[in-house]
XYZ file of N, CA and C in Angstrom:
468
model
N 1.263 16.584 11.914
C 1.506 17.899 11.376
C 2.957 18.279 11.568
N 3.557 18.795 10.533
C 4.895 19.356 10.627
C 4.778 20.852 10.460
N 5.447 21.621 11.285
C 5.398 23.060 11.167
C 5.429 23.715 12.517
N 4.812 24.887 12.649
C 4.837 25.570 13.931
C 4.323 26.996 13.791
N 4.331 27.675 14.968
C 3.821 29.038 15.023
C 4.833 29.884 15.785
N 5.023 31.146 15.328
C 5.953 32.070 15.969
C 5.338 33.471 15.940
N 5.414 34.157 17.081
C 4.917 35.555 17.128
C 6.115 36.409 17.611
N 6.422 37.503 16.880
C 7.533 38.370 17.266
C 7.007 39.622 17.960
N 7.940 40.414 18.461
C 7.631 41.614 19.243
C 6.869 42.678 18.395
N 7.148 42.694 17.104
C 6.480 43.702 16.244
C 5.063 43.326 15.789
N 4.590 42.180 16.307
C 3.250 41.729 15.957
C 3.175 40.747 14.824
N 4.370 40.583 14.189
C 4.419 39.564 13.101
C 4.109 38.176 13.709
N 3.248 37.453 13.070
C 2.927 36.087 13.506
C 3.047 35.177 12.288
N 3.709 34.042 12.474
C 3.898 33.084 11.418
C 3.419 31.722 11.872
N 2.577 31.116 11.070
C 2.123 29.731 11.273
C 2.292 29.012 9.962
N 3.023 27.896 9.962
C 3.148 27.067 8.767
C 2.933 25.619 9.165
N 2.347 24.809 8.248
C 2.129 23.432 8.555
C 1.994 22.600 7.262
N 2.438 21.386 7.363
C 2.184 20.356 6.366
C 1.323 19.313 7.075
N 0.236 18.893 6.485
C -0.636 17.954 7.177
C -1.393 17.032 6.214
N -1.670 15.824 6.654
C -2.431 14.878 5.815
C -3.923 15.087 5.877
N -4.411 15.817 6.873
C -5.834 16.028 7.071
C -6.364 17.143 6.162
N -7.668 17.151 5.996
C -8.322 18.221 5.241
C -7.996 19.567 5.873
N -7.739 20.576 5.038
C -7.397 21.905 5.519
C -8.656 22.699 5.877
N -8.631 23.363 7.014
C -9.760 24.114 7.505
C -9.494 25.596 7.210
N -9.983 26.082 6.106
C -9.760 27.478 5.672
C -10.140 28.509 6.716
N -11.294 28.332 7.344
C -11.770 29.318 8.357
C -10.821 29.351 9.531
N -10.338 28.210 9.994
C -9.448 28.177 11.134
C -8.103 28.797 10.793
N -7.620 28.572 9.569
C -6.371 29.156 9.126
C -6.540 30.667 9.002
N -7.641 31.147 8.505
C -7.889 32.583 8.409
C -7.939 33.256 9.796
N -8.475 32.579 10.775
C -8.564 33.117 12.119
C -7.173 33.381 12.705
N -6.187 32.612 12.261
C -4.854 32.764 12.791
C -4.220 34.151 12.410
N -4.745 34.822 11.416
C -4.168 36.114 11.008
C -5.001 37.294 11.464
N -6.058 37.055 12.201
C -6.885 38.146 12.708
C -6.157 38.952 13.757
N -6.318 40.225 13.697
C -5.710 41.145 14.666
C -6.400 42.508 14.602
N -6.572 43.165 15.763
C -7.181 44.503 15.736
C -6.318 45.512 14.972
N -5.033 45.194 14.788
C -4.126 46.124 14.080
C -4.291 46.030 12.550
N -4.976 44.994 12.091
C -5.075 44.765 10.654
C -6.430 45.160 10.075
N -6.340 45.852 8.950
C -7.573 46.245 8.251
C -7.821 45.426 7.008
N -6.897 44.454 6.736
C -7.028 43.655 5.508
C -6.590 42.206 5.778
N -7.349 41.307 5.186
C -6.971 39.903 5.184
C -7.116 39.395 3.740
N -6.148 38.674 3.326
C -6.161 38.087 1.957
C -5.994 36.582 2.157
N -6.860 35.808 1.504
C -6.791 34.351 1.627
C -6.714 33.750 0.219
N -5.738 32.869 0.035
C -5.621 32.124 -1.227
C -5.861 30.641 -0.890
N -6.793 30.037 -1.687
C -7.047 28.614 -1.553
C -6.775 27.981 -2.909
N -5.800 27.085 -2.940
C -5.518 26.294 -4.146
C -6.303 25.014 -4.071
N -7.272 24.809 -4.946
C -8.125 23.593 -4.890
C -7.892 22.685 -6.088
N -8.156 21.412 -5.895
C -8.026 20.434 -6.940
C -9.080 20.662 -7.989
N -8.644 20.848 -9.245
C -9.593 21.076 -10.343
C -9.675 19.830 -11.205
N -10.750 19.703 -11.953
C -11.023 18.533 -12.746
C -10.160 18.443 -14.010
N -10.005 19.559 -14.695
C -9.365 19.540 -16.013
C -7.853 19.584 -15.901
N -7.191 18.790 -16.729
C -5.727 18.804 -16.805
C -5.316 18.289 -18.196
N -4.033 18.230 -18.407
C -3.522 17.657 -19.675
C -3.707 16.159 -19.730
N -3.729 15.513 -18.568
C -3.826 14.059 -18.494
C -5.193 13.528 -18.866
N -6.183 13.836 -18.116
C -7.580 13.401 -18.276
C -8.364 14.077 -17.173
N -9.657 13.812 -17.113
C -10.373 14.379 -15.933
C -9.726 13.873 -14.645
N -9.370 14.815 -13.756
C -8.688 14.463 -12.527
C -9.703 14.131 -11.442
N -9.448 13.062 -10.690
C -10.294 12.705 -9.570
C -9.669 13.152 -8.244
N -8.338 13.178 -8.210
C -7.649 13.617 -7.003
C -6.202 13.936 -7.376
N -5.527 14.558 -6.426
C -4.091 14.799 -6.489
C -3.428 14.114 -5.330
N -2.272 13.575 -5.557
C -1.465 12.929 -4.481
C -0.230 13.804 -4.307
N -0.063 14.311 -3.064
C 1.071 15.192 -2.776
C 2.062 14.442 -1.916
N 3.350 14.554 -2.319
C 4.469 13.990 -1.543
C 5.456 15.113 -1.304
N 6.179 14.998 -0.203
C 7.162 16.011 0.133
C 8.345 15.404 0.866
N 9.479 16.065 0.755
C 10.584 15.842 1.654
C 10.219 16.674 2.861
N 9.461 16.111 3.802
C 8.743 16.847 4.824
C 9.607 17.798 5.668
N 10.723 17.308 6.157
C 11.548 18.178 7.031
C 12.062 19.378 6.250
N 12.529 19.146 5.032
C 13.031 20.249 4.227
C 11.880 21.163 3.810
N 10.772 20.628 3.468
C 9.592 21.423 3.050
C 9.132 22.292 4.222
N 9.070 21.767 5.429
C 8.665 22.555 6.591
C 9.667 23.676 6.843
N 10.931 23.372 6.715
C 11.997 24.376 6.899
C 11.880 25.502 5.870
N 11.622 25.126 4.584
C 11.492 26.111 3.534
C 10.240 26.971 3.728
N 9.157 26.371 4.171
C 7.922 27.151 4.430
C 8.202 28.194 5.508
N 8.902 27.815 6.573
C 9.251 28.766 7.648
C 10.124 29.900 7.106
N 11.141 29.511 6.312
C 12.070 30.540 5.797
C 11.375 31.505 4.859
N 10.503 31.006 3.957
C 9.836 31.916 3.053
C 8.863 32.823 3.804
N 8.242 32.295 4.846
C 7.323 33.108 5.662
C 8.128 34.178 6.427
N 9.313 33.825 6.913
C 10.183 34.833 7.553
C 10.631 35.878 6.551
N 10.975 35.440 5.350
C 11.337 36.430 4.300
C 10.199 37.375 4.029
N 8.992 36.842 3.945
C 7.795 37.690 3.718
C 7.609 38.690 4.878
N 7.846 38.208 6.106
C 7.668 39.100 7.242
C 8.673 40.249 7.249
N 9.830 40.049 6.642
C 10.823 41.121 6.533
C 10.377 42.126 5.495
N 9.726 41.657 4.404
C 9.237 42.567 3.359
C 7.984 43.328 3.840
N 7.165 42.677 4.646
C 5.939 43.268 5.163
C 5.913 43.137 6.706
N 6.697 43.983 7.388
C 6.751 43.883 8.874
C 5.386 44.012 9.525
N 5.182 43.169 10.509
C 3.894 43.161 11.234
C 2.836 42.283 10.589
N 3.154 41.720 9.427
C 2.168 40.834 8.767
C 1.928 39.596 9.619
N 0.709 39.148 9.592
C 0.374 37.871 10.205
C 0.165 36.886 9.085
N 0.903 35.807 9.137
C 0.953 34.852 8.025
C 0.551 33.460 8.522
N -0.314 32.799 7.815
C -0.684 31.387 8.116
C -0.707 30.660 6.763
N 0.042 29.567 6.687
C 0.197 28.809 5.466
C 0.151 27.339 5.776
N -0.756 26.622 5.175
C -0.797 25.135 5.336
C -0.904 24.510 3.973
N -0.188 23.386 3.834
C -0.190 22.566 2.605
C -0.562 21.162 2.985
N -1.422 20.579 2.216
C -1.840 19.205 2.471
C -0.899 18.223 1.798
N -0.688 17.085 2.448
C 0.053 15.976 1.871
C -0.849 14.788 1.772
N -0.484 13.862 0.879
C -1.335 12.702 0.688
C -2.368 12.942 -0.398
N -3.452 12.205 -0.336
C -4.509 12.267 -1.359
C -5.457 13.452 -1.061
N -5.688 14.288 -2.085
C -6.610 15.437 -1.959
C -7.661 15.291 -3.057
N -8.920 15.041 -2.695
C -9.969 14.860 -3.719
C -10.342 16.131 -4.443
N -10.998 15.930 -5.555
C -11.521 17.010 -6.392
C -12.299 18.005 -5.544
N -11.981 19.293 -5.754
C -12.705 20.381 -5.078
C -12.208 20.748 -3.722
N -11.297 19.949 -3.139
C -10.774 20.294 -1.826
C -9.515 21.091 -1.922
N -9.201 21.931 -0.913
C -7.980 22.723 -0.981
C -6.738 21.865 -0.697
N -5.687 22.131 -1.486
C -4.373 21.491 -1.226
C -3.436 22.468 -0.520
N -3.750 23.760 -0.639
C -2.952 24.786 0.044
C -3.862 25.944 0.410
N -3.632 26.478 1.623
C -4.373 27.685 2.060
C -3.330 28.630 2.637
N -3.334 29.870 2.127
C -2.459 30.924 2.612
C -3.376 32.059 3.068
N -3.139 32.516 4.300
C -3.900 33.673 4.805
C -2.884 34.737 5.305
N -3.163 35.954 4.977
C -2.268 37.057 5.366
C -3.127 38.205 5.941
N -2.705 38.706 7.096
C -3.361 39.873 7.662
C -2.353 41.023 7.765
N -2.717 42.196 7.250
C -1.860 43.393 7.295
C -2.763 44.602 7.541
N -2.141 45.764 7.841
C -2.966 46.953 8.034
C -3.739 47.389 6.791
N -3.157 47.170 5.577
C -3.750 47.656 4.359
C -3.817 46.556 3.322
N -4.770 46.669 2.390
C -5.028 45.620 1.383
C -3.896 45.410 0.431
N -3.211 46.460 0.004
C -2.119 46.284 -0.994
C -1.038 45.368 -0.411
N -0.715 45.545 0.863
C 0.272 44.677 1.500
C -0.181 43.267 1.608
N -1.472 43.065 1.972
C -2.020 41.727 2.117
C -2.018 40.984 0.813
N -2.459 41.634 -0.278
C -2.426 41.007 -1.608
C -1.003 40.673 -2.025
N -0.094 41.601 -1.861
C 1.291 41.416 -2.321
C 1.967 40.293 -1.540
N 1.746 40.255 -0.244
C 2.348 39.218 0.584
C 1.807 37.838 0.225
N 0.508 37.775 0.053
C -0.141 36.493 -0.283
C 0.383 35.973 -1.643
N 0.469 36.872 -2.611
C 0.983 36.498 -3.940
C 2.451 36.054 -3.838
N 3.256 36.783 -3.088
C 4.653 36.410 -2.873
C 4.775 34.993 -2.308
N 3.928 34.682 -1.308
C 4.017 33.389 -0.640
C 3.671 32.223 -1.572
N 2.608 32.335 -2.377
C 2.286 31.255 -3.274
C 3.322 31.064 -4.357
N 3.861 32.153 -4.874
C 4.875 32.059 -5.881
C 6.164 31.440 -5.320
N 6.536 31.851 -4.119
C 7.759 31.253 -3.483
C 7.530 29.798 -3.136
N 6.333 29.443 -2.684
C 6.036 28.039 -2.380
C 6.249 27.212 -3.635
N 5.694 27.630 -4.751
C 5.850 26.876 -6.007
C 7.309 26.742 -6.418
N 8.104 27.768 -6.153
C 9.493 27.773 -6.582
C 10.452 27.076 -5.614
N 10.252 27.220 -4.289
C 11.232 26.820 -3.316
C 10.960 25.547 -2.564
N 9.708 25.153 -2.422
C 9.363 24.068 -1.479
C 9.296 22.717 -2.200
N 10.020 21.733 -1.698
C 10.024 20.388 -2.323
C 8.761 19.582 -2.053
N 7.731 19.906 -2.810
C 6.468 19.212 -2.773
C 6.137 18.772 -4.170
N 5.800 17.526 -4.366
C 5.471 17.003 -5.691
C 4.041 16.533 -5.745
N 3.412 16.638 -6.939
C 2.048 16.163 -7.064
C 1.859 15.235 -8.213
N 0.992 14.284 -7.969
C 0.622 13.254 -8.970
C -0.866 13.410 -9.250
N -1.231 13.536 -10.540
C -2.639 13.601 -10.903
C -3.171 12.194 -11.010
N -4.295 11.963 -10.383
C -4.958 10.649 -10.440
C -6.239 10.826 -11.230
N -6.357 10.104 -12.332
C -7.564 10.151 -13.131
C -8.250 8.808 -13.121
N -9.375 8.667 -13.772
C -10.147 7.410 -13.789
C -9.363 6.309 -14.514
N -8.616 6.687 -15.544
C -7.948 5.669 -16.366
C -6.436 5.790 -16.373
N -5.886 6.865 -15.841
C -4.434 7.046 -15.816
C -3.985 7.970 -14.692
N -2.685 7.963 -14.467
C -2.149 8.887 -13.447
C -0.735 9.255 -13.876
N -0.247 10.390 -13.342
C 1.090 10.815 -13.714
C 1.570 11.961 -12.848
N 2.850 11.995 -12.640
C 3.483 13.095 -11.870
C 3.455 14.373 -12.716
N 3.177 15.492 -12.070
C 3.136 16.786 -12.731
C 4.463 17.426 -12.612
N 5.013 17.872 -13.744
C 6.277 18.598 -13.686
C 6.007 19.980 -13.176
N 6.709 20.352 -12.126
C 6.488 21.663 -11.469
C 7.670 22.561 -11.607
N 7.543 23.710 -10.918
C 8.648 24.694 -10.972
C 9.514 24.723 -9.738
N 9.254 23.768 -8.778
C 10.083 23.731 -7.593
C 11.528 23.485 -7.946
N 12.422 24.209 -7.264
C 13.849 24.023 -7.512
C 14.256 22.596 -7.148
N 13.462 21.931 -6.318
C 13.778 20.557 -5.967
C 13.669 19.629 -7.150
N 12.948 20.039 -8.195
C 12.777 19.224 -9.397
C 13.893 19.415 -10.424
N 14.756 20.387 -10.161
C 15.786 20.734 -11.098
C 17.104 20.028 -10.763
N 17.829 19.640 -11.787
C 19.165 19.066 -11.559
C 20.224 19.963 -12.129
N 21.376 19.902 -11.565
C 22.506 20.734 -12.042
C 22.999 20.265 -13.393
């Protein structure tokens, strides 16, 4: 696992990780529990069957791991500045992820629901834009890399 956990004086807690093992949504959600929070928002991105390629059997995720872990921490810190006191847990899977399993889980705990929803949405959008993680769709008869929106995919 690459990543880590940080808790600040204002109650903000950040946990980020990249891991090859199956993601445990319940354990990730527990990381954002706090008596100060009245809302928890959880986003699970799961491997779906339909794509432009063919029926998908799995996705293969690769990353520039050190940079990806650094970017995850930075975007979580950015979110904690926008939503002080938020508890944030974000894990992304690397390697092969079968159909129906989560490839990313984001959990956010805040005092109110609007903050939790906004922070969770911010994190998934920033992850897609900033973090150098690439995915390959694996089908029964073909496979191919998916063009994403990560800035790591763009050239000058």
